[in-house]
Coordinates of C-alpha atoms in Angstrom, one line a residue:
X1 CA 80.7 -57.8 -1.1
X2 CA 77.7 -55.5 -0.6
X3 CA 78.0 -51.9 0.7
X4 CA 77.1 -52.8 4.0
X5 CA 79.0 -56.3 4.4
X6 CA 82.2 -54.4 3.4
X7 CA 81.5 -51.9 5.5
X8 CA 81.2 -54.2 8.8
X9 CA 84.2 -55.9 7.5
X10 CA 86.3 -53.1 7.2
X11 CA 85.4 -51.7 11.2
X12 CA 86.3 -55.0 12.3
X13 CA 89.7 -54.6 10.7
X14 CA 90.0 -50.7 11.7
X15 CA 89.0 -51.7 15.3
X16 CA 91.3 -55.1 15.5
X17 CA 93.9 -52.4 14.2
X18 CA 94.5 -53.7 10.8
X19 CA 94.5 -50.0 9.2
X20 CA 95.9 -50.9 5.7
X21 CA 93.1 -53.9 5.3
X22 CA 90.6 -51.4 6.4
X23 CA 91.3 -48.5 4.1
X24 CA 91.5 -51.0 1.4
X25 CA 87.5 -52.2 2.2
X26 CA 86.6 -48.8 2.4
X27 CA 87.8 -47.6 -0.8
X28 CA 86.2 -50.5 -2.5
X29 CA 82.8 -49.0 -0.6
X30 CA 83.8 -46.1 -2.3
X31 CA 84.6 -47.2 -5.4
X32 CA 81.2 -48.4 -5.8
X33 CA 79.2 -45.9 -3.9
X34 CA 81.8 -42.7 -4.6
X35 CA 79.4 -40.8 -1.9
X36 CA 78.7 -43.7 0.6
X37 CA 78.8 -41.4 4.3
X38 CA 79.4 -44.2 6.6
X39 CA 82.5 -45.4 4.0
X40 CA 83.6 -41.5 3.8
X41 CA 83.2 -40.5 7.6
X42 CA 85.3 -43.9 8.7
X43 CA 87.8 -43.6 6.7
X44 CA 88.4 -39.8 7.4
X45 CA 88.2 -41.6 11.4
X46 CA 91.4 -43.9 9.6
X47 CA 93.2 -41.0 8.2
X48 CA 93.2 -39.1 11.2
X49 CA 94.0 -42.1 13.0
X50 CA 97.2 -42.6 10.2
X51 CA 98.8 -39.1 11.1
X52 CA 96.4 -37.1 8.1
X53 CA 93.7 -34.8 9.4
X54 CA 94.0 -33.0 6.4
X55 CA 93.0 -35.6 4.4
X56 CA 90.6 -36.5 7.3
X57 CA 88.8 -33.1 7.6
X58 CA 88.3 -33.6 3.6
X59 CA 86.7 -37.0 4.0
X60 CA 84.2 -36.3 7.0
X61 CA 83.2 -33.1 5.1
X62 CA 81.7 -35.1 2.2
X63 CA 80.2 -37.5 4.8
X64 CA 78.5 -34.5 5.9
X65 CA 77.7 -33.3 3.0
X66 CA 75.7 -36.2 2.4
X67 CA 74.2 -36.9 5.8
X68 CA 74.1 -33.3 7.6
X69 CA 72.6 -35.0 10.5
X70 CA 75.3 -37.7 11.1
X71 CA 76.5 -37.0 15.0
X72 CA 79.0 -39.5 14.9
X73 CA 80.9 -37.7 11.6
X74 CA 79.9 -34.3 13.4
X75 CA 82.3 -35.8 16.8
X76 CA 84.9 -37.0 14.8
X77 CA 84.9 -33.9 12.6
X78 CA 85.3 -32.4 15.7
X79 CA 88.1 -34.3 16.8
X80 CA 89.7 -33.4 13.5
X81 CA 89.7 -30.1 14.1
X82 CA 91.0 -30.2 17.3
X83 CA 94.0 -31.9 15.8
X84 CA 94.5 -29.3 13.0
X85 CA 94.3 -26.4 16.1
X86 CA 91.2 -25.2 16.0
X87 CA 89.7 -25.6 19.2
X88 CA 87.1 -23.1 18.9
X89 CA 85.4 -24.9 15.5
X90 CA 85.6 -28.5 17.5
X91 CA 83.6 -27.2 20.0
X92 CA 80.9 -26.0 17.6
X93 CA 81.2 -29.6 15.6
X94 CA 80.6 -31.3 19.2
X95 CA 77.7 -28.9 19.5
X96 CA 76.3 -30.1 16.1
X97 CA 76.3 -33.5 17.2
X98 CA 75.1 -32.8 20.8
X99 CA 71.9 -31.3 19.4
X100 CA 71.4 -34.2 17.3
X101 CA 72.5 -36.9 19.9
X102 CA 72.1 -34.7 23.8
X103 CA 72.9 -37.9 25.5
X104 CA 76.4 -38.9 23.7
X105 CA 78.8 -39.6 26.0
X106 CA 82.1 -39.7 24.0
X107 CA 80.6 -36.4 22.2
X108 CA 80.8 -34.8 25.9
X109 CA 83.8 -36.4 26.8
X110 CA 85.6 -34.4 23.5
X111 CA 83.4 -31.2 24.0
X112 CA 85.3 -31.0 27.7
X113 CA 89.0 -31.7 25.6
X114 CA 88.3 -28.5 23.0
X115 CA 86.5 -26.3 26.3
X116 CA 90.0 -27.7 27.9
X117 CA 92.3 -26.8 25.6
X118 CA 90.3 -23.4 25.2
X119 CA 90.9 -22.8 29.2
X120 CA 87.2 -23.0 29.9
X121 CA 88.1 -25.1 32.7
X122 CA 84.1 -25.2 34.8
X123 CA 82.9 -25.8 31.2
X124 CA 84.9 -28.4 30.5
X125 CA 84.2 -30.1 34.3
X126 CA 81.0 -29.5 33.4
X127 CA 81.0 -31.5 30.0
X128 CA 82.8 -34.2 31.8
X129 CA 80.3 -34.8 34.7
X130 CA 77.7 -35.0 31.9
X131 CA 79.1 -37.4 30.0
X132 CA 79.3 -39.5 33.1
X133 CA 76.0 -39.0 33.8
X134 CA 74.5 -41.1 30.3
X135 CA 77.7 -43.5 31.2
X136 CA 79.2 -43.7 34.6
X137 CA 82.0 -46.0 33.9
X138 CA 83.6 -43.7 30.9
X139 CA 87.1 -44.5 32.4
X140 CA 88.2 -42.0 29.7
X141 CA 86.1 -39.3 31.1
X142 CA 86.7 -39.5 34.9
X143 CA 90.3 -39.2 34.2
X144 CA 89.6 -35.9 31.6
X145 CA 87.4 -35.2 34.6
X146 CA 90.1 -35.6 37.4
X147 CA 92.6 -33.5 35.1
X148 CA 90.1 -30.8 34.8
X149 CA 89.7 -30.8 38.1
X150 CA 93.5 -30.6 39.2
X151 CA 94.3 -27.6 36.8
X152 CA 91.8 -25.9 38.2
X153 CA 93.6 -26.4 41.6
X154 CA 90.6 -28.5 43.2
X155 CA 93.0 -31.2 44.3
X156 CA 90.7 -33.6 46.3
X157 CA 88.2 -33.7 43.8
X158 CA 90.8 -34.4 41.2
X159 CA 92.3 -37.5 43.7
X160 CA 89.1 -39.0 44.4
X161 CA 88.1 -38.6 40.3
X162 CA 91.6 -40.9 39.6
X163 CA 90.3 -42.9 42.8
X164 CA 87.5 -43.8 40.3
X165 CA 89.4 -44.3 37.3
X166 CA 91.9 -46.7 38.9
X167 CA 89.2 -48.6 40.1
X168 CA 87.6 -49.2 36.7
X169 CA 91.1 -49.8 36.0
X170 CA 94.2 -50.6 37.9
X171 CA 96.7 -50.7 35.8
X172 CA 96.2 -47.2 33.8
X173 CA 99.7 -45.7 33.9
X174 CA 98.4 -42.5 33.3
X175 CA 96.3 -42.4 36.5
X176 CA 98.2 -43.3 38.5
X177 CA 100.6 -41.1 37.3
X178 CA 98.1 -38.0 37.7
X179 CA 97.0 -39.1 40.7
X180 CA 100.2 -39.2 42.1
X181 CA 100.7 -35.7 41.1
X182 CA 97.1 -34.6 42.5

């Protein structure tokens, strides 16, 4: 297979959830192309993914490396980092990719997680809102939203943010489950 065939066949795998057939097609990218970025940067996504954010900061870093300007590797680096605890370096990752991609909603959505985590809860509202602003059915975001919103003690704007999630969809456990608590 070329590069780029293997590649598509290996996110269909990684997205049906066939991890083990994925990481196999992107090695074989790799094999060929030892610093292919999209092959690097998706299978850091798999090894964080597969319990290994060591392995998957490694990975993402030589995506970089090779593509500085790569806002999706910049996210999920982000994402990473988060993962490894530190909360403060996600933030500037999702920076990274926010002045490369402004308008990236899950970029936003993970921005508002690390400002979370950090207990900057208006920035992390803030992040949230935006995110919902390039794509207003984000049903990950309005509940990160509604959570925000509840830990900082702002109850009815929490319920009617869970309101909005349930609606996109009904049977979220989760929500319902915060809601319920808002």
């Amino acid at each position: 297979l070329e590069p780029q065939q293997a590649l598509n066949a290996a996110l269909e795998k990684h997205n049906a959830g066939h991890l083990a057939e994925a990481e196999a097609l992107y090695r074989q990218v790799l094999e060929t192309h030892p610093g292919h970025p999209d092959a690097l940067h998706l299978l850091g996504v798999l090894s964080e993914q597969s319990g290994d954010p060591v392995l998957a900061e490694e990975l993402i870093a030589k995506a970089l490396a090779a593509r500085p300007d790569f806002a999706d590797a910049l996210s999920n680096m982000g994402n990473v980092l988060r993962k490894l605890g530190r909360p403060e370096d996600a933030v500037d990752s999702y920076h990274k990719a926010l002045a490369l991609e402004p308008n990236f909603p899950m970029a936003l959505n993970n921005l508002g997680n690390a400002l979370k985590e950090l207990g900057r809860l208006d920035d992390a509202v803030a992040s949230y809102r935006k995110a919902l602003e390039f794509q207003p059915a984000f049903s990950l975001a309005v509940n990160n939203l509604g959570s925000a919103l509840a830990r900082l003690e702002r109850f009815e704007d929490a319920t009617k943010s869970f309101e909005a999630e349930l609606a996109l969809q009904p049977d979220y456990a989760e929500a319902h489950g915060n809601l319920g608590n808002a």
